[in-house]
Short mmCIF file of C-alpha atoms and ligand atoms in Angstrom, two decimals:
data_model
loop_
_atom_site.label_atom_id
_atom_site.label_comp_id
_atom_site.label_asym_id
_atom_site.label_seq_id
_atom_site.Cartn_x
_atom_site.Cartn_y
_atom_site.Cartn_z
CA UNK A 1 -34.62 80.13 -271.41
CA UNK A 2 -36.80 77.26 -271.68
CA UNK A 3 -39.66 77.31 -274.22
CA UNK A 4 -42.47 74.98 -273.39
CA UNK A 5 -44.71 74.69 -276.67
CA UNK A 6 -48.41 73.29 -275.84
CA UNK A 7 -51.07 72.48 -278.32
CA UNK A 8 -53.98 72.56 -275.82
CA UNK A 9 -57.30 70.95 -276.14
CA UNK A 10 -56.13 67.18 -275.41
CA UNK A 11 -57.59 65.07 -272.63
CA UNK A 12 -54.93 63.57 -270.25
CA UNK A 13 -55.42 59.78 -269.50
CA UNK A 14 -53.20 57.38 -268.39
CA UNK A 15 -51.00 56.35 -265.28
CA UNK A 16 -47.94 58.81 -264.16
CA UNK A 17 -45.30 57.70 -261.73
CA UNK A 18 -44.78 60.50 -259.19
CA UNK A 19 -41.22 61.67 -258.57
CA UNK A 20 -39.43 61.79 -255.15
CA UNK A 21 -40.21 65.13 -253.30
CA UNK A 22 -37.95 68.12 -253.74
CA UNK A 23 -38.83 69.71 -250.51
CA UNK A 24 -37.81 66.51 -248.68
CA UNK A 25 -34.64 65.94 -250.74
CA UNK A 26 -32.94 69.39 -250.05
CA UNK A 27 -33.18 69.56 -246.09
CA UNK A 28 -31.98 65.80 -246.13
CA UNK A 29 -29.07 66.87 -248.48
CA UNK A 30 -28.17 69.56 -245.98
CA UNK A 31 -28.68 66.99 -243.03
CA UNK A 32 -25.98 64.78 -244.58
CA UNK A 33 -23.04 66.93 -242.85
CA UNK A 34 -24.65 67.10 -239.21
CA UNK A 35 -22.08 64.69 -238.66
CA UNK A 36 -19.36 62.61 -240.63
CA UNK A 37 -21.70 59.95 -242.28
CA UNK A 38 -21.79 57.99 -245.85
CA UNK A 39 -25.45 58.69 -247.12
CA UNK A 40 -27.06 56.85 -249.71
CA UNK A 41 -30.43 58.17 -250.61
CA UNK A 42 -32.75 56.77 -253.54
CA UNK A 43 -35.82 58.43 -255.33
CA UNK A 44 -34.01 61.79 -255.60
CA UNK A 45 -35.37 63.68 -258.30
CA UNK A 46 -33.06 65.20 -260.77
CA UNK A 47 -33.57 68.83 -260.66
CA UNK A 48 -31.83 72.07 -260.81
CA UNK A 49 -32.34 72.58 -257.11
CA UNK A 50 -30.85 69.14 -256.32
CA UNK A 51 -27.73 69.97 -258.13
CA UNK A 52 -27.38 73.13 -256.50
CA UNK A 53 -27.55 71.30 -253.11
CA UNK A 54 -24.76 68.66 -254.36
CA UNK A 55 -22.56 71.60 -255.66
CA UNK A 56 -22.82 73.16 -251.97
CA UNK A 57 -21.98 69.88 -250.42
CA UNK A 58 -18.80 69.72 -252.72
CA UNK A 59 -17.82 73.04 -252.00
CA UNK A 60 -17.78 72.14 -248.37
CA UNK A 61 -15.59 69.25 -249.02
CA UNK A 62 -17.96 66.27 -249.10
CA UNK A 63 -17.98 63.63 -251.85
CA UNK A 64 -21.37 63.92 -253.50
CA UNK A 65 -22.86 62.59 -256.53
CA UNK A 66 -25.97 61.83 -258.09
CA UNK A 67 -26.39 58.83 -260.21
CA UNK A 68 -30.08 58.49 -261.96
CA UNK A 69 -32.30 58.93 -258.67
CA UNK A 70 -29.78 57.86 -256.35
CA UNK A 71 -27.51 60.06 -254.35
CA UNK A 72 -24.03 59.05 -252.67
CA UNK A 73 -22.88 61.45 -250.04
CA UNK A 74 -19.38 60.97 -248.10
CA UNK A 75 -19.73 63.77 -245.38
CA UNK A 76 -16.48 62.71 -243.58
CA UNK A 77 -14.37 65.44 -245.16
CA UNK A 78 -16.48 68.32 -244.72
CA UNK A 79 -14.09 70.99 -244.06
CA UNK A 80 -15.53 74.41 -244.94
CA UNK A 81 -18.09 76.19 -242.92
CA UNK A 82 -18.50 79.29 -245.48
CA UNK A 83 -20.76 79.16 -248.68
CA UNK A 84 -20.38 81.60 -251.29
CA UNK A 85 -23.24 83.87 -252.61
CA UNK A 86 -23.20 82.33 -256.00
CA UNK A 87 -24.18 78.90 -254.53
CA UNK A 88 -26.59 80.15 -252.13
CA UNK A 89 -28.54 82.38 -254.58
CA UNK A 90 -29.79 79.45 -256.40
CA UNK A 91 -32.41 78.60 -254.00
CA UNK A 92 -34.24 78.89 -250.77
CA UNK A 93 -33.40 75.60 -249.16
CA UNK A 94 -29.81 76.71 -249.02
CA UNK A 95 -30.79 78.39 -245.70
CA UNK A 96 -30.96 74.96 -244.20
CA UNK A 97 -27.12 74.48 -244.51
CA UNK A 98 -27.08 77.28 -241.52
CA UNK A 99 -28.21 74.70 -239.03
CA UNK A 100 -26.36 71.81 -240.50
CA UNK A 101 -22.99 73.78 -240.22
CA UNK A 102 -23.51 74.92 -236.93
CA UNK A 103 -24.31 71.40 -235.66
CA UNK A 104 -21.15 70.33 -237.70
CA UNK A 105 -18.61 72.89 -237.33
CA UNK A 106 -19.93 75.28 -234.63
CA UNK A 107 -19.66 78.22 -237.32
CA UNK A 108 -20.71 79.46 -240.61
CA UNK A 109 -20.79 82.17 -242.87
CA UNK A 110 -23.25 82.69 -245.92
CA UNK A 111 -25.30 85.11 -247.92
CA UNK A 112 -29.11 85.29 -247.51
CA UNK A 113 -30.89 82.47 -249.75
CA UNK A 114 -32.45 82.61 -253.27
CA UNK A 115 -35.27 80.98 -254.52
CA UNK A 116 -38.95 82.14 -256.06
CA UNK A 117 -39.77 85.78 -255.41
CA UNK A 118 -43.15 84.91 -253.69
CA UNK A 119 -43.11 88.13 -251.07
CA UNK A 120 -40.30 89.14 -248.09
CA UNK A 121 -39.50 85.57 -246.99
CA UNK A 122 -37.38 86.48 -244.32
CA UNK A 123 -35.38 84.42 -241.76
CA UNK A 124 -36.09 86.05 -238.65
CA UNK A 125 -37.59 82.94 -236.88
CA UNK A 126 -34.62 80.96 -238.31
CA UNK A 127 -32.24 83.18 -236.48
CA UNK A 128 -33.94 83.70 -233.38
CA UNK A 129 -34.31 80.05 -232.80
CA UNK A 130 -30.63 79.28 -233.56
CA UNK A 131 -29.88 82.06 -230.74
CA UNK A 132 -31.86 80.55 -228.28
CA UNK A 133 -29.66 77.21 -228.58
CA UNK A 134 -27.03 79.39 -227.94
CA UNK A 135 -25.32 79.93 -231.33
CA UNK A 136 -24.18 83.47 -231.87
CA UNK A 137 -25.27 84.97 -234.97
CA UNK A 138 -24.83 88.49 -236.60
CA UNK A 139 -26.48 89.62 -239.94
CA UNK A 140 -24.76 92.09 -241.46
CA UNK A 141 -26.85 93.14 -244.62
CA UNK A 142 -26.81 90.08 -246.70
CA UNK A 143 -24.45 88.06 -245.07
CA UNK A 144 -25.10 86.05 -241.74
CA UNK A 145 -22.35 85.01 -239.77
CA UNK A 146 -22.54 82.40 -236.93
CA UNK A 147 -19.00 82.52 -234.99
CA UNK A 148 -19.50 79.79 -232.49
CA UNK A 149 -21.09 79.64 -229.34
CA UNK A 150 -22.09 76.86 -226.99
CA UNK A 151 -25.16 74.81 -228.12
CA UNK A 152 -27.50 74.16 -225.27
CA UNK A 153 -30.91 72.18 -225.25
CA UNK A 154 -33.61 74.40 -224.52
CA UNK A 155 -37.37 75.05 -225.19
CA UNK A 156 -37.76 76.79 -228.03
CA UNK A 157 -41.64 78.27 -229.17
CA UNK A 158 -42.12 79.23 -232.87
CA UNK A 159 -44.63 82.01 -233.26
CA UNK A 160 -45.45 80.56 -236.63
CA UNK A 161 -44.94 77.13 -237.76
CA UNK A 162 -41.99 77.95 -240.34
CA UNK A 163 -41.12 74.87 -242.42
CA UNK A 164 -37.37 76.14 -242.70
CA UNK A 165 -37.21 77.38 -239.22
CA UNK A 166 -38.32 74.09 -238.14
CA UNK A 167 -35.78 72.07 -240.24
CA UNK A 168 -32.90 74.40 -239.09
CA UNK A 169 -33.62 73.82 -235.46
CA UNK A 170 -34.23 70.15 -235.57
CA UNK A 171 -30.50 70.07 -237.27
CA UNK A 172 -28.52 72.37 -234.76
CA UNK A 173 -30.32 70.85 -231.96
CA UNK A 174 -28.80 67.39 -232.76
CA UNK A 175 -25.39 68.69 -231.95
CA UNK A 176 -26.45 70.70 -228.57
CA UNK A 177 -25.78 69.37 -225.12
CA UNK A 178 -29.19 68.38 -223.50
CA UNK A 179 -32.94 68.01 -224.82
CA UNK A 180 -34.47 70.41 -226.90
CA UNK A 181 -38.04 71.02 -227.14
CA UNK A 182 -39.50 72.90 -230.20
CA UNK A 183 -43.09 73.98 -229.81
CA UNK A 184 -45.10 75.32 -232.57
CA UNK A 185 -43.29 73.26 -235.06
CA UNK A 186 -44.15 73.07 -239.07
CA UNK A 187 -46.20 69.53 -239.22
CA UNK A 188 -45.44 69.13 -243.09
CA UNK A 189 -44.58 65.44 -244.26
CA UNK A 190 -41.02 66.65 -245.21
CA UNK A 191 -40.46 67.48 -241.39
CA UNK A 192 -41.39 63.84 -240.68
CA UNK A 193 -39.00 62.67 -243.83
CA UNK A 194 -36.18 64.62 -242.11
CA UNK A 195 -36.89 63.09 -238.68
CA UNK A 196 -36.48 59.64 -240.39
CA UNK A 197 -33.37 60.58 -241.92
CA UNK A 198 -31.83 62.13 -238.84
CA UNK A 199 -32.99 59.02 -236.78
CA UNK A 200 -31.19 56.55 -239.35
CA UNK A 201 -28.26 58.96 -238.66
CA UNK A 202 -28.26 58.28 -235.03
CA UNK A 203 -30.21 61.24 -233.59
CA UNK A 204 -32.46 60.96 -230.75
CA UNK A 205 -35.61 62.79 -232.08
CA UNK A 206 -39.29 62.56 -231.71
CA UNK A 207 -42.51 64.27 -232.41
CA UNK A 208 -42.49 65.26 -236.20
CA UNK A 209 -45.72 65.72 -237.74
CA UNK A 210 -46.75 67.08 -234.33
CA UNK A 211 -46.45 70.66 -233.28
CA UNK A 212 -43.86 69.23 -230.75
CA UNK A 213 -40.78 68.01 -231.64
CA UNK A 214 -38.10 66.63 -229.10
CA UNK A 215 -34.37 66.39 -229.92
CA UNK A 216 -32.09 64.76 -227.23
CA UNK A 217 -28.71 64.41 -229.17
CA UNK A 218 -26.98 62.24 -231.49
CA UNK A 219 -25.02 58.98 -231.30
CA UNK A 220 -23.49 58.99 -235.12
CA UNK A 221 -24.12 55.57 -236.64
CA UNK A 222 -21.83 56.50 -239.64
CA UNK A 223 -23.93 55.15 -242.49
CA UNK A 224 -27.47 56.08 -243.45
CA UNK A 225 -29.55 54.81 -246.15
CA UNK A 226 -32.93 56.64 -246.75
CA UNK A 227 -35.56 56.70 -249.49
CA UNK A 228 -37.29 59.99 -250.61
CA UNK A 229 -40.82 60.27 -250.28
CA UNK A 230 -43.10 61.11 -253.06
CA UNK A 231 -43.62 64.79 -253.92
CA UNK A 232 -46.99 65.90 -252.76
CA UNK A 233 -47.08 69.18 -254.77
CA UNK A 234 -45.98 67.24 -258.09
CA UNK A 235 -48.91 64.74 -257.24
CA UNK A 236 -51.19 67.95 -256.59
CA UNK A 237 -50.09 69.36 -259.94
CA UNK A 238 -50.85 66.19 -262.01
CA UNK A 239 -53.91 65.47 -260.58
CA UNK A 240 -54.78 69.25 -261.36
CA UNK A 241 -53.64 68.74 -265.00
CA UNK A 242 -56.26 66.06 -265.08
CA UNK A 243 -58.74 68.14 -264.16
CA UNK A 244 -57.81 71.01 -266.27
CA UNK A 245 -58.58 68.65 -269.15
CA UNK A 246 -61.41 66.62 -268.36
CA UNK A 247 -58.97 63.78 -267.96
CA UNK A 248 -59.00 60.27 -266.43
CA UNK A 249 -55.38 59.72 -264.59
CA UNK A 250 -53.92 57.37 -262.03
CA UNK A 251 -51.26 58.91 -259.74
CA UNK A 252 -48.72 55.82 -258.86
CA UNK A 253 -46.71 55.77 -255.92
CA UNK A 254 -48.20 58.77 -253.77
CA UNK A 255 -49.33 59.02 -250.15
CA UNK A 256 -52.83 60.22 -250.70
CA UNK A 257 -52.74 61.98 -246.86
CA UNK A 258 -50.43 64.17 -247.84
CA UNK A 259 -52.46 65.94 -250.22
CA UNK A 260 -56.00 65.35 -249.42
CA UNK A 261 -56.62 68.95 -248.59
CA UNK A 262 -56.08 69.21 -252.77
CA UNK A 263 -57.81 66.09 -253.27
CA UNK A 264 -60.85 67.52 -251.37
CA UNK A 265 -61.26 70.53 -253.65
CA UNK A 266 -61.18 68.36 -256.75
CA UNK A 267 -63.85 66.16 -255.53
CA UNK A 268 -65.90 69.38 -254.80
CA UNK A 269 -65.33 70.47 -258.26
CA UNK A 270 -66.99 67.57 -259.59
CA UNK A 271 -64.10 65.17 -260.24
CA UNK A 272 -64.69 61.30 -259.20
CA UNK A 273 -61.48 60.31 -256.81
CA UNK A 274 -60.67 56.71 -256.41
CA UNK A 275 -58.18 56.26 -253.83
CA UNK A 276 -56.09 53.25 -253.15
CA UNK A 277 -53.18 52.61 -250.74
CA UNK A 278 -50.41 53.94 -252.79
CA UNK A 279 -52.37 55.34 -255.85
CA UNK A 280 -55.09 57.99 -256.67
CA UNK A 281 -57.42 58.08 -259.60
CA UNK A 282 -58.98 61.16 -260.84
CA UNK A 283 -61.67 60.97 -263.25
CA UNK A 284 -62.70 64.58 -264.18
CA UNK A 285 -65.95 66.10 -265.91
CA UNK A 286 -65.36 67.84 -268.91
CA UNK A 287 -66.14 71.19 -266.90
CA UNK A 288 -65.56 71.62 -263.55
CA UNK A 289 -67.93 73.55 -260.50
CA UNK A 290 -66.13 76.33 -258.90
CA UNK A 291 -65.37 75.30 -255.46
CA UNK A 292 -66.38 78.31 -253.43
CA UNK A 293 -63.62 79.36 -250.58
CA UNK A 294 -60.39 78.34 -250.56
CA UNK A 295 -57.66 79.28 -247.80
CA UNK A 296 -54.13 78.46 -248.07
CA UNK A 297 -52.48 77.58 -244.78
CA UNK A 298 -49.74 75.40 -242.99
CA UNK A 299 -50.22 71.69 -243.22
CA UNK A 300 -52.57 69.91 -243.01
CA UNK A 301 -54.38 72.81 -244.65
CA UNK A 302 -54.28 73.87 -248.28
CA UNK A 303 -50.61 73.98 -249.27
CA UNK A 304 -49.52 77.44 -250.83
CA UNK A 305 -47.41 75.63 -253.55
CA UNK A 306 -50.67 73.86 -254.86
CA UNK A 307 -52.35 77.34 -255.18
CA UNK A 308 -51.46 78.38 -258.57
CA UNK A 309 -51.98 74.92 -260.00
CA UNK A 310 -55.37 74.45 -258.68
CA UNK A 311 -55.98 78.03 -259.93
CA UNK A 312 -55.41 76.82 -263.45
CA UNK A 313 -57.43 73.63 -263.20
CA UNK A 314 -60.52 76.11 -262.01
CA UNK A 315 -60.00 78.76 -265.18
CA UNK A 316 -62.82 76.87 -266.88
CA UNK A 317 -65.15 76.08 -263.99
CA UNK A 318 -68.66 76.99 -263.84
CA UNK A 319 -69.02 79.63 -261.00
CA UNK A 320 -66.85 81.77 -258.95
CA UNK A 321 -63.96 80.49 -256.34
CA UNK A 322 -62.16 82.77 -254.21
CA UNK A 323 -58.66 81.87 -253.21
CA UNK A 324 -57.20 83.56 -249.98
CA UNK A 325 -53.39 83.50 -249.77
CA UNK A 326 -52.27 83.43 -246.58
CA UNK A 327 -48.67 82.43 -246.06
CA UNK A 328 -46.79 84.56 -248.85
CA UNK A 329 -47.62 88.17 -250.08
CA UNK A 330 -46.94 88.06 -253.68
CA UNK A 331 -48.30 84.50 -254.54
CA UNK A 332 -50.46 85.54 -257.52
CA UNK A 333 -47.66 86.40 -260.10
CA UNK A 334 -49.22 83.89 -262.20
CA UNK A 335 -52.70 85.65 -262.75
CA UNK A 336 -51.81 88.46 -265.29
CA UNK A 337 -50.30 85.81 -267.71
CA UNK A 338 -53.22 83.23 -267.17
CA UNK A 339 -55.47 86.31 -267.84
CA UNK A 340 -54.02 86.33 -271.37
CA UNK A 341 -55.24 83.17 -272.26
CA UNK A 342 -58.79 84.73 -271.71
CA UNK A 343 -59.18 83.68 -267.99
CA UNK A 344 -61.30 86.17 -265.74
CA UNK A 345 -59.24 86.36 -262.55
CA UNK A 346 -59.58 89.65 -260.14
CA UNK A 347 -57.01 89.96 -257.50
CA UNK A 348 -57.64 92.08 -254.31
CA UNK A 349 -54.50 92.29 -252.10
CA UNK A 350 -54.50 88.53 -250.80
CA UNK A 351 -57.83 87.38 -252.56
CA UNK A 352 -57.89 86.19 -256.14
CA UNK A 353 -61.26 85.48 -257.59
CA UNK A 354 -61.86 83.25 -260.36
CA UNK A 355 -64.92 83.47 -262.53
CA UNK A 356 -64.84 80.26 -264.67
CA UNK A 357 -64.90 81.19 -268.53
CA UNK A 358 -66.32 78.62 -271.32
CA UNK A 359 -63.03 78.72 -273.41
CA UNK A 360 -59.55 79.65 -273.07
CA UNK A 361 -57.45 80.26 -276.09
CA UNK A 362 -53.53 80.11 -276.66
CA UNK A 363 -51.25 82.78 -276.03
CA UNK A 364 -47.24 83.57 -275.27
CA UNK A 365 -46.78 83.55 -271.53
CA UNK A 366 -43.58 84.11 -269.36
CA UNK A 367 -43.12 82.23 -266.05
CA UNK A 368 -42.05 84.06 -263.00
CA UNK A 369 -41.79 81.29 -260.35
CA UNK A 370 -41.66 77.62 -260.05
CA UNK A 371 -45.46 76.59 -259.26
CA UNK A 372 -46.53 79.74 -261.19
CA UNK A 373 -44.90 78.43 -264.21
CA UNK A 374 -46.48 74.78 -263.76
CA UNK A 375 -49.87 76.66 -263.70
CA UNK A 376 -49.37 78.11 -266.85
CA UNK A 377 -48.47 74.92 -268.47
CA UNK A 378 -51.68 73.46 -267.02
CA UNK A 379 -53.84 76.40 -268.57
CA UNK A 380 -51.85 75.83 -271.94
CA UNK A 381 -52.95 72.43 -271.84
CA UNK A 382 -56.58 73.40 -271.13
CA UNK A 383 -56.79 76.28 -273.61
CA UNK A 384 -57.77 76.09 -277.27
CA UNK A 385 -54.70 76.44 -279.99
CA UNK A 386 -51.09 77.13 -279.09
CA UNK A 387 -49.58 78.35 -275.96
CA UNK A 388 -45.89 79.01 -275.38
CA UNK A 389 -44.66 79.25 -271.81
CA UNK A 390 -41.08 81.32 -271.66
CA UNK A 391 -39.27 80.10 -268.47
CA UNK A 392 -35.62 80.98 -267.37
CA UNK A 393 -35.35 77.68 -265.71
CA UNK A 394 -38.06 78.04 -262.76
CA UNK A 395 -40.01 75.09 -263.84
CA UNK A 396 -37.12 72.55 -264.17
CA UNK A 397 -36.41 73.54 -260.59
CA UNK A 398 -38.68 71.39 -259.10
CA UNK A 399 -40.21 69.13 -261.78
CA UNK A 400 -38.43 66.06 -263.36
CA UNK A 401 -39.07 65.32 -266.89
CA UNK A 402 -42.44 67.29 -266.75
CA UNK A 403 -42.92 67.37 -270.65
CA UNK A 404 -42.28 63.68 -270.91
CA UNK A 405 -44.61 62.98 -268.09
CA UNK A 406 -47.46 64.99 -269.73
CA UNK A 407 -46.87 63.52 -273.25
CA UNK A 408 -47.12 59.91 -271.79
CA UNK A 409 -50.74 61.05 -270.58
CA UNK A 410 -51.44 62.22 -274.04
CA UNK A 411 -50.55 66.02 -273.98
CA UNK A 412 -48.82 67.44 -276.90
CA UNK A 413 -46.00 69.22 -275.08
CA UNK A 414 -42.83 70.04 -275.89
CA UNK A 415 -39.76 71.84 -273.85
CA UNK A 416 -36.81 73.15 -275.73
CA UNK A 417 -33.53 75.00 -274.48
C1 UD1 B 501 -42.93 77.34 -247.68
C2 UD1 B 501 -44.46 76.34 -247.20
C3 UD1 B 501 -43.71 75.14 -247.42
C4 UD1 B 501 -43.13 75.08 -248.72
C5 UD1 B 501 -42.16 75.78 -249.34
C6 UD1 B 501 -41.72 76.21 -250.57
C7 UD1 B 501 -45.89 77.09 -245.41
C8 UD1 B 501 -45.97 77.12 -244.04
N1 UD1 B 501 -44.73 76.67 -245.81
O1 UD1 B 501 -42.09 76.83 -246.42
O2 UD1 B 501 -44.85 74.34 -247.10
O3 UD1 B 501 -42.73 73.36 -249.24
O4 UD1 B 501 -42.61 77.41 -248.76
O5 UD1 B 501 -42.39 76.67 -251.47
O6 UD1 B 501 -46.71 76.73 -246.17
N2 UD1 B 501 -41.69 83.70 -242.21
C9 UD1 B 501 -41.48 84.59 -241.37
N3 UD1 B 501 -40.04 84.58 -240.71
C10 UD1 B 501 -39.22 83.64 -240.81
C11 UD1 B 501 -39.61 82.44 -241.90
C12 UD1 B 501 -41.04 82.33 -242.49
O7 UD1 B 501 -41.95 85.63 -241.21
O8 UD1 B 501 -38.20 83.43 -240.42
C13 UD1 B 501 -43.13 83.50 -242.72
C14 UD1 B 501 -42.81 83.96 -244.24
O9 UD1 B 501 -42.86 85.47 -244.51
C15 UD1 B 501 -44.15 83.41 -244.68
C16 UD1 B 501 -44.08 82.25 -244.08
O10 UD1 B 501 -43.47 82.60 -242.77
O11 UD1 B 501 -44.99 84.25 -244.64
C17 UD1 B 501 -43.44 81.05 -244.61
O12 UD1 B 501 -43.21 80.08 -243.85
P1 UD1 B 501 -42.25 79.26 -243.83
O13 UD1 B 501 -42.52 77.65 -243.61
O14 UD1 B 501 -40.87 79.59 -243.06
O15 UD1 B 501 -41.45 79.24 -245.55
P2 UD1 B 501 -40.72 78.00 -246.19
O16 UD1 B 501 -39.76 77.23 -245.44
O17 UD1 B 501 -40.29 78.77 -247.30
#
C-alpha cells in the first residue's frame, strides 16, 4: 500500500518536465518482438507497467532491461509464445503482445489482460480483426489461444476506433502476406508513435493519425532506435494541478497539439495559456469558472484519461459543469471519494454534474484506479488541511515520481510505502 500525504492550499508555481508516454511505451515494447531486432528506446518512464512489459519480454526469451529512462531489448532469442496469467493480469496493454506474438511466432496463448477496472473492456474487436487477417483464435473462458493460420493482408473496418485493436492489427499485419488496409482506425498520438517505431524496424506502414492505416509488410532492419514522445495525459494532469491550485506552471517538453482538447477547457475555465513550440504555461485564477458541457471522445476529442483530473480541477469552480463519459461505463469511481473532501458531484448513469464549492477540506481517500487516484491527489492539493490518499499502487503504474514533481512546484506532498 502506498500512502500519499498532502497538506493542501499551496499554489503550484515553476517549471515541470513531462515524462515519456506510458501509453506509447507499452505497445512499442510489445512491438519489439515483431521481428528479431535490437531496440534502444530513450525517454521511457520508470513505471510499474513498463516493468511488467519488460518482465513479459524476458519471459518470452528476450534480453530486456531499463537503465534510467533508456530501455535495451534484444528480441533475437524470443523463444516462447505463451504468457502466464500472473504477467497478463498486471496491465491492460499486455493484450498487445497478442498481435506481436502472432506476427513473430504465428501462435500465442495468454489469459485476458488486467488493468484498471473502468467497465467491461472487452477485446472482441481485437479478436475479430486478427481473425480477418487469418489468425485462428479461440477464446476458452479466460484463455485466448491462437494456433496459427496463414496471415494474409486484407481490408479491415473497425466499428469503433479502438486504440488497442488498432495496435494489435498494426503488429500482426507486419507479418501478413500482401497489403492490409485498416479503416476506422484510432487516431491517438500513440498510434503514430507505434508507426514511427515499426518503420524504423523496417515495416512499410503509413496513415497513422488518420482513420485509414495501410500496412504492406516488413523488411527487418535488425536495429531500432526510438525516442518515446511526452505523455499527454501526464501533461494534462500537471496542467490541471496548476489550475486546481490557482497556480502558474510551465510544462516543458510537451507537444501542445496532443492535449489541446484539455487546454481548451482550462482556457474556458479562466486560465491564461501561453503556448510555445515545446512548452505550455498555465496561469490560473484563484477560482476557476465552470465550463458547461464536456464529452469524452476518441482523439482528437476530450480524452477519457483526462476526465478525472479535469473534474478535480473544477471542484472549486464557480457554477456547474456536466461531464458525459462516452468511452468507459465505470469511469466515475473517483466521485464518492472526492465528495468526502466536500465536493458537490452528482452522477446519473454516464453523466457527472459538478457544482463548484468555495472550499474543500482534507479527508482520507482510497484510490481505485490510476487516473482517479491522480484526481484525488489534485483535489487534496486544492483542499484545506490534510488529505491522505491510500493507494494499492495504481498511481505509480502511470506517473513517474509524481510526488517529487509536485514538490518541485511547491506542493506539500509525500508518498510513503
Ligand atoms: C483506451 C482509450 C485510450 C487510453 C487507454 C488507457 C479511447 C478511445 N481509448 O484505450 O485513449 O489511452 O484507454 O486508458 O479513449 N471496446 C470494445 N471491444 C474491443 C475494444 C474496445 O467494445 O475489443 C470498447 C470498450 O468497451 C470501450 C472502448 O471501446 O468502450 C475503449 O476503446 P479502446 O480504445 O479499445 O480502449 P483502450 O485500448 O483500452
